[in-house]
Coordinates of C-alpha atoms in Angstrom, one line a residue:
M807 CA 2.0 6.7 -70.7
P808 CA 1.0 6.7 -74.0
S809 CA 0.1 4.7 -79.5
P810 CA 0.2 6.9 -86.4
T811 CA 1.2 7.7 -89.8
P812 CA -0.1 7.8 -93.3
G813 CA 0.0 5.5 -96.2
P814 CA -0.7 6.4 -99.8
A815 CA -0.8 9.9 -101.1
Q816 CA -3.7 12.2 -100.5
P817 CA -4.4 14.5 -103.5
G818 CA -3.7 18.0 -102.6
H819 CA -0.3 18.0 -100.9
T820 CA 3.1 16.6 -101.2
P821 CA 6.0 16.0 -98.9
A822 CA 8.2 18.9 -97.9
G823 CA 11.7 19.3 -99.1
P824 CA 14.9 18.9 -97.2
D825 CA 13.9 21.5 -94.6
A826 CA 10.6 19.7 -93.8
G827 CA 11.7 19.2 -90.2
R828 CA 11.0 22.8 -89.6
R829 CA 8.1 23.7 -91.9
R830 CA 6.0 22.0 -94.6
T831 CA 5.6 23.0 -98.2
S832 CA 3.7 21.6 -101.1
A833 CA 4.2 21.5 -104.8
D834 CA 2.2 23.4 -107.4
P835 CA -0.9 21.8 -108.8
D836 CA -0.7 20.1 -112.2
A837 CA -3.1 20.6 -115.1
R838 CA -5.8 18.5 -113.3
G839 CA -5.5 20.6 -110.1
R840 CA -3.6 17.9 -108.2
R841 CA -0.3 18.3 -106.4
T842 CA 2.8 16.6 -107.8
P843 CA 3.8 13.4 -106.1
A844 CA 6.3 13.1 -103.3
R845 CA 10.0 12.8 -103.8
P846 CA 11.3 9.2 -103.4
D847 CA 13.7 10.3 -100.7
A848 CA 11.0 12.2 -98.7
G849 CA 11.1 9.6 -96.0
R850 CA 14.5 10.8 -94.9
R851 CA 12.9 13.6 -92.9
R852 CA 9.3 13.9 -93.8
T853 CA 7.4 11.1 -95.5
S854 CA 4.0 12.8 -95.4
A855 CA 2.7 15.9 -97.0
G856 CA 2.0 19.2 -95.4
P857 CA -1.2 19.9 -93.5
D858 CA -4.4 20.0 -95.4
A859 CA -7.1 22.7 -95.0
R860 CA -8.0 21.3 -91.7
G861 CA -4.4 21.3 -90.4
R862 CA -4.2 17.5 -90.7
R863 CA -1.3 15.8 -92.3
T864 CA -2.0 14.1 -95.6
P865 CA -0.2 10.9 -96.4
A866 CA 2.8 10.4 -98.5
R867 CA 2.7 8.4 -101.7
P868 CA 3.2 4.6 -101.1
D869 CA 6.8 4.6 -102.3
A870 CA 7.9 7.6 -100.2
G871 CA 10.8 6.5 -98.1
R872 CA 10.2 2.9 -99.2
R873 CA 14.0 2.2 -99.5
R874 CA 14.5 3.3 -95.9
T875 CA 11.4 1.7 -94.3
R876 CA 12.1 -1.6 -96.0
D877 CA 15.0 -2.0 -93.6
G878 CA 12.6 -1.7 -90.6
Y879 CA 14.2 -1.0 -87.3
R880 CA 17.7 -0.6 -88.8
A881 CA 16.5 2.4 -90.8
V882 CA 15.2 4.0 -87.5
F883 CA 18.5 3.5 -85.8
A884 CA 20.4 4.9 -88.8
V885 CA 19.1 8.3 -87.8
P886 CA 21.7 9.8 -85.3
E887 CA 19.2 11.9 -83.5
F888 CA 17.0 8.9 -82.8
R889 CA 19.8 7.0 -81.3
A890 CA 20.2 9.8 -78.8
V891 CA 16.5 9.8 -78.0
F892 CA 16.6 6.0 -77.6
A893 CA 19.5 6.1 -75.2
A894 CA 17.9 8.9 -73.2
H895 CA 14.6 7.1 -73.0
L896 CA 16.3 3.9 -71.9
L897 CA 18.1 5.7 -69.1
S898 CA 15.0 7.6 -67.9
S899 CA 12.7 4.6 -68.2
L900 CA 15.1 2.5 -66.0
G901 CA 15.3 5.4 -63.6
V902 CA 11.5 5.6 -63.3
V903 CA 11.1 1.9 -62.6
V904 CA 13.9 1.8 -60.1
C905 CA 12.6 4.9 -58.4
E906 CA 9.2 3.3 -57.9
I907 CA 10.7 0.2 -56.3
A908 CA 13.2 2.1 -54.1
L909 CA 10.6 4.7 -53.0
S910 CA 8.1 2.0 -52.2
V911 CA 10.7 0.2 -50.0
L912 CA 11.7 3.5 -48.4
V913 CA 8.1 4.4 -47.5
F914 CA 7.5 0.9 -46.1
D915 CA 10.7 1.1 -44.0
L916 CA 9.6 4.5 -42.6
T917 CA 6.0 3.7 -41.9
G918 CA 5.5 -0.1 -41.9
S919 CA 2.3 0.6 -43.8
P920 CA 1.5 -1.6 -46.9
L921 CA -1.1 0.9 -48.0
L922 CA 1.3 3.8 -48.1
S923 CA 3.9 1.6 -49.8
A924 CA 1.4 0.6 -52.5
L925 CA 0.3 4.3 -52.8
T926 CA 3.7 5.1 -54.3
F927 CA 2.8 3.0 -57.3
A928 CA -0.7 4.4 -57.7
L929 CA 0.7 8.0 -57.5
G930 CA 2.8 7.1 -60.5
L931 CA -0.4 6.8 -62.6
L932 CA -3.2 9.0 -61.3
P933 CA -1.4 12.5 -61.6
Y934 CA -1.0 11.9 -65.3
V935 CA -4.4 13.5 -65.8
V936 CA -3.2 16.7 -64.3
G937 CA -0.1 17.1 -66.5
G938 CA -1.9 15.8 -69.5
T939 CA -4.8 18.2 -69.2
L940 CA -3.4 21.3 -67.7
L941 CA 0.2 21.3 -69.1
S942 CA -0.3 19.7 -72.5
A943 CA 0.2 23.0 -74.4
V944 CA 3.9 23.1 -73.3
A945 CA 4.5 20.3 -75.8
D946 CA 3.6 22.6 -78.7
R947 CA 4.3 26.1 -77.3
R948 CA 7.9 25.6 -76.4
P949 CA 10.9 24.1 -78.3
A950 CA 10.8 20.3 -77.9
R951 CA 14.4 19.9 -76.9
T952 CA 14.1 22.5 -74.2
V953 CA 10.9 20.9 -72.8
L954 CA 12.5 17.4 -72.7
V955 CA 15.7 18.6 -71.0
V956 CA 13.8 20.7 -68.4
C957 CA 11.5 17.7 -67.7
D958 CA 14.5 15.5 -67.1
V959 CA 16.1 18.1 -64.8
L960 CA 13.0 18.5 -62.8
C961 CA 12.7 14.7 -62.3
A962 CA 16.3 14.5 -61.3
L963 CA 15.7 17.3 -58.7
A964 CA 12.7 15.4 -57.4
A965 CA 14.6 12.2 -57.1
A966 CA 17.5 14.0 -55.3
G967 CA 15.0 15.5 -52.9
M968 CA 13.8 12.1 -51.9
V969 CA 17.4 11.2 -50.9
L970 CA 17.7 14.0 -48.3
P971 CA 17.7 12.8 -44.7
G972 CA 14.6 13.3 -42.6
V973 CA 12.2 14.0 -45.5
P974 CA 8.6 13.4 -44.3
V975 CA 6.6 10.7 -46.0
A976 CA 4.1 13.2 -47.2
V977 CA 6.9 15.1 -49.0
L978 CA 8.2 11.9 -50.5
L979 CA 4.7 11.1 -51.9
L980 CA 4.4 14.7 -53.2
L981 CA 7.7 14.5 -55.0
R982 CA 6.4 11.3 -56.6
C983 CA 3.3 13.2 -57.8
V984 CA 5.5 15.8 -59.3
T985 CA 7.4 13.3 -61.4
A986 CA 4.1 11.7 -62.5
A987 CA 2.6 15.0 -63.5
I988 CA 5.7 15.8 -65.6
A989 CA 5.7 12.4 -67.3
P990 CA 2.8 12.9 -69.8
V991 CA 4.3 16.3 -70.9
F992 CA 7.7 14.6 -71.5
A993 CA 6.1 11.7 -73.3
G994 CA 3.9 13.8 -75.5
T995 CA 6.7 16.2 -76.4
R996 CA 9.0 13.3 -77.2
A997 CA 6.4 11.7 -79.4
G998 CA 5.8 14.9 -81.3
S999 CA 9.5 15.4 -81.7
L1000 CA 9.8 12.0 -83.4
G1001 CA 7.9 13.5 -86.3
D1002 CA 10.6 16.1 -86.7
I1003 CA 13.4 13.5 -86.4
L1004 CA 11.9 10.6 -88.3
G1005 CA 9.2 12.2 -90.4
D1006 CA 5.5 11.4 -90.3
G1007 CA 5.8 8.2 -92.3
E1008 CA 6.7 4.6 -91.4
L1009 CA 9.9 5.6 -89.6
F1010 CA 7.7 7.4 -87.1
V1011 CA 5.6 4.3 -86.5
L1012 CA 8.7 2.2 -86.1
G1013 CA 10.3 4.8 -83.8
R1014 CA 7.2 4.7 -81.6
S1015 CA 7.4 1.0 -81.6
V1016 CA 11.0 1.1 -80.3
I1017 CA 9.8 3.4 -77.5
R1018 CA 7.2 0.9 -76.5
I1019 CA 9.7 -1.9 -76.5
V1020 CA 12.0 0.1 -74.3
N1021 CA 9.1 0.7 -71.9
Q1022 CA 8.4 -3.0 -71.6
G1023 CA 12.0 -4.0 -71.4
A1024 CA 12.7 -1.3 -68.8
Q1025 CA 9.9 -2.8 -66.7
L1026 CA 11.6 -6.2 -66.7
A1027 CA 15.2 -5.0 -66.4
G1028 CA 14.3 -2.2 -63.9
F1029 CA 12.6 -4.5 -61.5
A1030 CA 15.5 -6.9 -61.7
A1031 CA 18.1 -4.2 -61.3
G1032 CA 16.2 -2.5 -58.5
G1033 CA 15.8 -5.7 -56.6
V1034 CA 19.5 -6.4 -56.9
L1035 CA 20.5 -2.9 -55.9
L1036 CA 18.2 -2.9 -52.8
V1037 CA 19.9 -6.1 -51.6
V1038 CA 23.3 -4.5 -51.4
V1039 CA 22.6 -0.7 -50.8
P1040 CA 19.9 1.2 -49.0
P1041 CA 16.9 2.8 -50.8
G1042 CA 18.4 6.3 -50.6
T1043 CA 21.4 5.2 -52.6
V1044 CA 19.2 3.7 -55.2
L1045 CA 17.2 6.9 -55.5
A1046 CA 20.5 8.8 -56.0
V1047 CA 21.3 6.5 -58.9
T1048 CA 17.8 7.3 -60.3
A1049 CA 18.6 11.0 -60.2
C1050 CA 21.8 10.3 -62.1
T1051 CA 19.8 8.5 -64.9
F1052 CA 17.6 11.5 -65.3
V1053 CA 20.7 13.8 -65.6
G1054 CA 22.2 11.4 -68.1
S1055 CA 19.0 11.5 -70.2
A1056 CA 19.0 15.3 -70.1
L1057 CA 22.6 15.5 -71.4
L1058 CA 21.9 13.0 -74.2
L1059 CA 18.9 15.0 -75.4
R1060 CA 20.7 18.3 -75.1
L1061 CA 23.8 17.2 -76.9
G1062 CA 22.4 14.6 -79.3
T1063 CA 19.3 16.4 -80.8
R1064 CA 18.9 19.5 -82.8
A1065 CA 17.2 22.7 -81.6
R1066 CA 13.9 23.2 -83.4
P1067 CA 11.4 26.0 -83.1
A1068 CA 8.1 25.5 -81.3
R1069 CA 5.4 23.9 -83.3
D1070 CA 2.8 26.5 -82.3
A1071 CA 3.9 30.1 -82.1
A1072 CA 0.7 31.4 -80.7
R1073 CA 0.8 33.5 -77.5
G1074 CA -1.4 33.3 -74.4
A1075 CA -1.8 31.5 -71.1
L1076 CA -0.6 27.9 -71.2
L1077 CA -3.4 26.7 -69.0
G1078 CA -6.0 28.1 -71.4
A1079 CA -4.2 26.8 -74.4
S1080 CA -4.0 23.3 -72.8
L1081 CA -7.7 23.2 -72.0
D1082 CA -8.6 24.6 -75.4
G1083 CA -6.4 22.1 -77.2
T1084 CA -7.9 19.2 -75.2
W1085 CA -11.4 20.4 -76.0
R1086 CA -10.6 20.7 -79.7
L1087 CA -9.2 17.1 -79.8
L1088 CA -12.1 15.6 -77.9
S1089 CA -14.7 17.5 -79.9
D1090 CA -13.4 15.9 -83.1
R1091 CA -15.2 12.7 -83.7
R1092 CA -12.4 11.0 -85.5
I1093 CA -9.7 12.0 -83.0
R1094 CA -12.0 11.1 -80.1
A1095 CA -12.6 7.6 -81.6
L1096 CA -8.8 7.0 -82.0
L1097 CA -8.2 8.2 -78.4
L1098 CA -10.7 5.7 -77.1
L1099 CA -9.1 3.0 -79.2
G1100 CA -5.7 3.9 -77.6
W1101 CA -7.2 3.9 -74.1
L1102 CA -9.7 1.1 -73.8
P1103 CA -7.7 -2.1 -74.4
P1104 CA -5.1 -1.2 -71.8
A1105 CA -7.8 -0.3 -69.3
F1106 CA -9.0 -3.9 -69.3
V1107 CA -5.6 -5.6 -69.9
V1108 CA -4.4 -4.3 -66.6
V1109 CA -7.2 -5.9 -64.6
P1110 CA -5.6 -9.4 -64.6
E1111 CA -2.2 -7.8 -64.2
A1112 CA -3.2 -5.9 -61.1
L1113 CA -4.5 -9.2 -59.5
L1114 CA -1.5 -11.4 -60.3
I1115 CA 0.1 -11.3 -56.8
P1116 CA -3.1 -12.5 -55.1
Y1117 CA -3.8 -14.9 -57.9
G1118 CA -0.3 -16.4 -57.4
D1119 CA -1.0 -16.7 -53.7
L1120 CA -4.3 -18.5 -54.6
L1121 CA -2.3 -21.0 -56.6
G1122 CA 0.4 -21.3 -53.9
T1123 CA 3.2 -20.5 -56.4
G1124 CA 5.4 -18.6 -54.0
P1125 CA 7.6 -15.6 -54.8
A1126 CA 9.2 -17.3 -57.8
G1127 CA 5.8 -18.1 -59.4
A1128 CA 4.5 -14.6 -58.7
G1129 CA 7.6 -13.1 -60.4
L1130 CA 7.1 -15.4 -63.4
L1131 CA 3.5 -14.2 -63.7
L1132 CA 4.5 -10.6 -63.6
C1133 CA 7.1 -11.0 -66.3
S1134 CA 4.8 -12.9 -68.7
M1135 CA 2.9 -10.0 -70.2
P1136 CA 5.9 -7.8 -70.9
I1137 CA 7.6 -10.8 -72.6
G1138 CA 4.6 -11.3 -74.9
A1139 CA 4.5 -7.5 -75.6
I1140 CA 8.2 -7.3 -76.5
T1141 CA 8.1 -10.4 -78.7
A1142 CA 5.0 -9.3 -80.6
E1143 CA 6.2 -5.7 -81.0
T1144 CA 9.6 -6.7 -82.3
L1145 CA 8.3 -9.4 -84.7
V1146 CA 5.5 -7.3 -86.1
G1147 CA 7.7 -4.3 -86.6
A1148 CA 10.6 -6.3 -88.2
L1149 CA 8.7 -8.8 -90.3
L1150 CA 5.5 -7.1 -91.5
G1151 CA 5.0 -4.2 -93.8
P1152 CA 2.8 -1.1 -93.1
D1153 CA -0.2 -2.6 -94.8
A1154 CA -0.1 -5.8 -92.9
R1155 CA 0.5 -3.9 -89.6
A1156 CA -2.5 -1.7 -90.3
R1157 CA -4.8 -4.7 -90.9
L1158 CA -3.8 -6.2 -87.6
T1159 CA -5.0 -3.1 -85.6
F1160 CA -8.6 -4.1 -85.0
P1161 CA -8.0 -7.9 -84.6
M1162 CA -5.2 -7.4 -82.1
G1163 CA -6.9 -4.6 -80.2
L1164 CA -9.8 -7.0 -79.6
F1165 CA -7.6 -10.0 -79.0
A1166 CA -5.7 -8.2 -76.3
V1167 CA -8.7 -8.5 -73.9
L1168 CA -9.8 -12.0 -74.8
P1169 CA -7.2 -14.2 -73.0
S1170 CA -8.6 -12.8 -69.7
L1171 CA -11.6 -15.0 -70.3
G1172 CA -9.5 -18.1 -69.7
F1173 CA -9.0 -17.2 -66.0
V1174 CA -12.6 -18.2 -65.3
A1175 CA -11.3 -21.8 -65.3
R1176 CA -8.7 -20.9 -62.6
P1177 CA -5.7 -22.0 -64.8
S1178 CA -2.6 -23.5 -63.3
L1179 CA 0.7 -21.5 -63.2
G1180 CA 1.7 -22.7 -66.7
W1181 CA -1.6 -21.9 -68.4
A1182 CA -1.8 -18.6 -66.6
V1183 CA 1.6 -17.7 -68.1
V1184 CA 0.4 -18.6 -71.5
L1185 CA -2.7 -16.4 -71.2
L1186 CA -0.6 -13.5 -70.0
V1187 CA 1.9 -13.8 -72.8
L1188 CA -1.0 -13.9 -75.3
T1189 CA -2.4 -10.8 -73.7
G1190 CA 0.9 -9.0 -74.1
T1191 CA 1.0 -9.7 -77.8
G1192 CA -2.0 -7.4 -78.2
I1193 CA 0.3 -4.4 -77.9
S1194 CA 1.0 -4.7 -81.6
Y1195 CA -2.4 -3.0 -82.3
N1196 CA -0.7 0.3 -81.6
F1197 CA 1.1 0.4 -84.9
G1198 CA -2.2 1.2 -86.7
V1199 CA -3.4 3.5 -83.9
D1200 CA -0.2 5.6 -84.1
R1201 CA -0.4 5.8 -87.9
W1202 CA -4.0 7.0 -88.0
F1203 CA -3.8 9.2 -85.0
V1204 CA -0.9 11.4 -86.3
A1205 CA -2.7 11.6 -89.7
A1206 CA -5.9 12.9 -88.0
V1207 CA -4.4 15.5 -85.7
P1208 CA -3.8 19.1 -86.8
E1209 CA -0.1 19.9 -87.0
E1210 CA -0.2 22.6 -84.4
L1211 CA -1.9 20.2 -81.9
L1212 CA 0.4 17.2 -82.4
G1213 CA 2.3 17.6 -79.1
R1214 CA -0.9 18.2 -77.1
A1215 CA -2.6 15.3 -78.8
M1216 CA 0.3 12.9 -77.9
T1217 CA 0.3 14.2 -74.4
V1218 CA -3.5 13.7 -74.0
M1219 CA -3.2 10.2 -75.5
Q1220 CA -0.5 9.2 -73.0
A1221 CA -2.1 10.9 -70.0
G1222 CA -5.5 9.3 -70.8
R1223 CA -4.0 5.9 -71.2
M1224 CA -2.1 5.9 -67.9
T1225 CA -5.0 7.5 -66.0
I1226 CA -7.5 4.9 -67.2
M1227 CA -5.0 2.1 -66.5
G1228 CA -4.7 3.4 -62.9
L1229 CA -8.5 3.5 -62.5
G1230 CA -8.7 0.0 -64.0
M1231 CA -6.2 -1.3 -61.4
G1232 CA -8.1 0.4 -58.6
L1233 CA -11.5 -0.9 -59.7
A1234 CA -10.1 -4.4 -60.1
G1235 CA -8.9 -4.4 -56.5
V1236 CA -12.3 -3.2 -55.3
A1237 CA -14.1 -5.8 -57.3
A1238 CA -11.8 -8.5 -56.0
E1239 CA -12.9 -7.6 -52.5
Y1240 CA -16.4 -8.9 -53.3
A1241 CA -15.9 -11.5 -56.0
P1242 CA -13.5 -14.4 -56.6
L1243 CA -10.3 -13.4 -58.4
Q1244 CA -10.9 -15.6 -61.4
V1245 CA -14.4 -14.1 -61.9
V1246 CA -13.1 -10.5 -61.8
M1247 CA -10.4 -11.4 -64.3
A1248 CA -12.7 -13.1 -66.7
A1249 CA -15.3 -10.3 -66.4
A1250 CA -12.7 -7.9 -67.6
G1251 CA -12.5 -9.9 -70.8
V1252 CA -16.2 -9.9 -71.3
V1253 CA -16.7 -6.2 -70.6
G1254 CA -13.5 -5.3 -72.5
S1255 CA -14.6 -7.2 -75.6
V1256 CA -17.9 -5.4 -75.8
G1257 CA -16.2 -2.0 -75.2
V1258 CA -13.4 -2.5 -77.7
L1259 CA -15.7 -3.8 -80.3
A1260 CA -17.9 -0.7 -79.9
V1261 CA -14.9 1.6 -80.3
V1262 CA -13.6 -0.4 -83.3
L1263 CA -17.0 0.2 -85.0
E1264 CA -16.8 3.9 -84.3
V1265 CA -13.3 4.2 -85.7
R1266 CA -14.4 2.5 -88.9
R1267 CA -17.4 4.8 -89.2
T1268 CA -15.3 7.9 -88.8
A1269 CA -12.8 6.6 -91.4
G1270 CA -15.2 5.7 -94.1
G1271 CA -17.8 8.5 -93.9
P1272 CA -17.7 12.2 -94.4
P1273 CA -16.9 14.4 -91.4
S1274 CA -19.7 15.6 -89.2
A1275 CA -21.5 18.8 -89.8
C1276 CA -20.4 22.1 -88.4
A1277 CA -22.3 23.7 -85.6
G1278 CA -21.6 27.2 -86.8
P1279 CA -20.8 29.3 -89.8
A1280 CA -18.5 27.8 -92.5
S1281 CA -16.5 29.2 -95.4
C1282 CA -15.2 27.4 -98.5
T1283 CA -12.2 27.8 -100.6
G1284 CA -12.5 26.6 -104.2
P1285 CA -15.0 26.9 -107.0
S1286 CA -18.0 27.6 -105.0
S1287 CA -19.2 29.3 -101.8
C1288 CA -21.1 27.8 -98.9
G1289 CA -22.8 31.1 -98.2
G1290 CA -23.0 31.4 -94.5
S1291 CA -23.9 28.6 -92.2
A1292 CA -23.1 25.4 -94.0
S1293 CA -22.6 21.7 -93.4
C1294 CA -19.1 20.6 -94.1
G1295 CA -20.0 17.1 -95.2
G1296 CA -17.4 16.7 -97.9
P1297 CA -16.9 17.9 -101.4
A1298 CA -20.6 17.8 -102.4
S1299 CA -21.6 20.5 -99.9
C1300 CA -19.3 23.1 -101.5
G1301 CA -19.1 22.0 -105.1
G1302 CA -15.7 20.3 -104.6
A1303 CA -14.3 23.0 -102.3
S1304 CA -12.9 22.6 -98.8
C1305 CA -15.1 23.7 -95.9
T1306 CA -13.7 25.5 -92.9
C1307 CA -15.7 25.2 -89.7
G1308 CA -14.6 27.5 -86.8
G1309 CA -10.9 27.1 -87.4
L1310 CA -10.9 23.4 -88.1
A1311 CA -11.6 22.4 -91.6
A1312 CA -13.5 19.3 -92.7
P1313 CA -12.1 18.1 -96.0
P1314 CA -13.4 14.9 -97.6
P1315 CA -12.2 11.7 -95.9
P1316 CA -8.7 10.6 -97.0
H1317 CA -8.9 7.7 -99.3
Y1318 CA -6.2 5.8 -97.4
L1319 CA -8.5 5.5 -94.4
S1320 CA -10.9 3.2 -96.2
N1321 CA -13.2 0.9 -94.2
D1322 CA -11.1 -2.2 -94.9
Y1323 CA -7.9 -0.5 -93.7
G1324 CA -6.1 -2.4 -96.4
E1325 CA -4.6 0.9 -97.9

């Protein structure tokens, strides 16, 4: 599933006031034409300014919300609404993991087919592309709380349907597809709502970090809890428990979060709006580069993870050794995510983005030597630490996306990440049919290093240079006029004015996204 906020202030906007959770405002320009600086307490709800001419968020001044973000994760949990979101996410994440295990066991009991049993896991990833592409507009066109509650209720009904006696295997797999298609909409809506709850500053970045920690922790605790439950009760009972976790999540979100209006009040067909939003995101070079940075490292990280069971069999480790291998990567991820979020400031976390994104795929190279169980665990733990690169990706991504597309953008990010991970797992299995396991795992490190490095260079280019030229007519606001078809290459092309290109404006590049990312 899937991942942004600003640093120093961008001239031209300031943080909104106390009602910033609903709409953004900016102060009047001073004598030099600049906006007044952010209020020191802006981090309480919004630590970034309103959208610029392109609809993108401009960053808050460096000290906005400093008093709150200095406390790290404690400041995040000091927000009551976030505590409700955290508890709900913990419940639903455990429910998803336990559901996968119980459904896999149930399908195997009914059919005796390893293929169909494994298919229940694959169906938890591949339908993401459907929900992320065709339903993403729901995240912006409907109130966030309503979307989240309805998604949880639908997942609870799907899990309850799996419990009914005599349900055909095909229907069980179809219900699994339903929950998987809903997942990216839920994840994208929740990610967008964190901006309303925590603001678009460092609290948002840390809140996203907590969500990732929950995901990794739920993977460990869910597998353990699911295994224990299946020892003492049948799979159907475990699925009933899963339905209850979704209901509990829905109640927490309904009672523990505030009702807010939809982010995008436009009317029209959801399908068309979803496809149009996805096209707008992918056609923007900066956003496209950040999406690839969010997708590519996980695509290669999952290759060794997908082959751990056969690799454990190759080493002769037995079930205990295989379980240790499977736990290693989440342990590394939780440790790194927690330490980086708690001990490092926003500048240091941003500087880690590129090195850790590249480092995430490098430990796979060590599998070429066919390491023993101990060394394999070390390599996997190191791989898991690469998750910390997401701090910077989250920060830059939310700054690059127009306000009205934020929910769709987070949905597309999550859907793309999960889909490409599913494809990576499948291709790893195919490759392992024709090549030794250790060669396939090491090859992922080689190809991944080249791919991630290319994306890193593209992200740097889009951060440091002017936006790309418009393909159509452009208009300017400010001291001069473009006069028809113009290139929106920054302030020079319009005499210091802002260019608007077909609905998306191309202002000069924010100074906080400099090439060295040192802010």
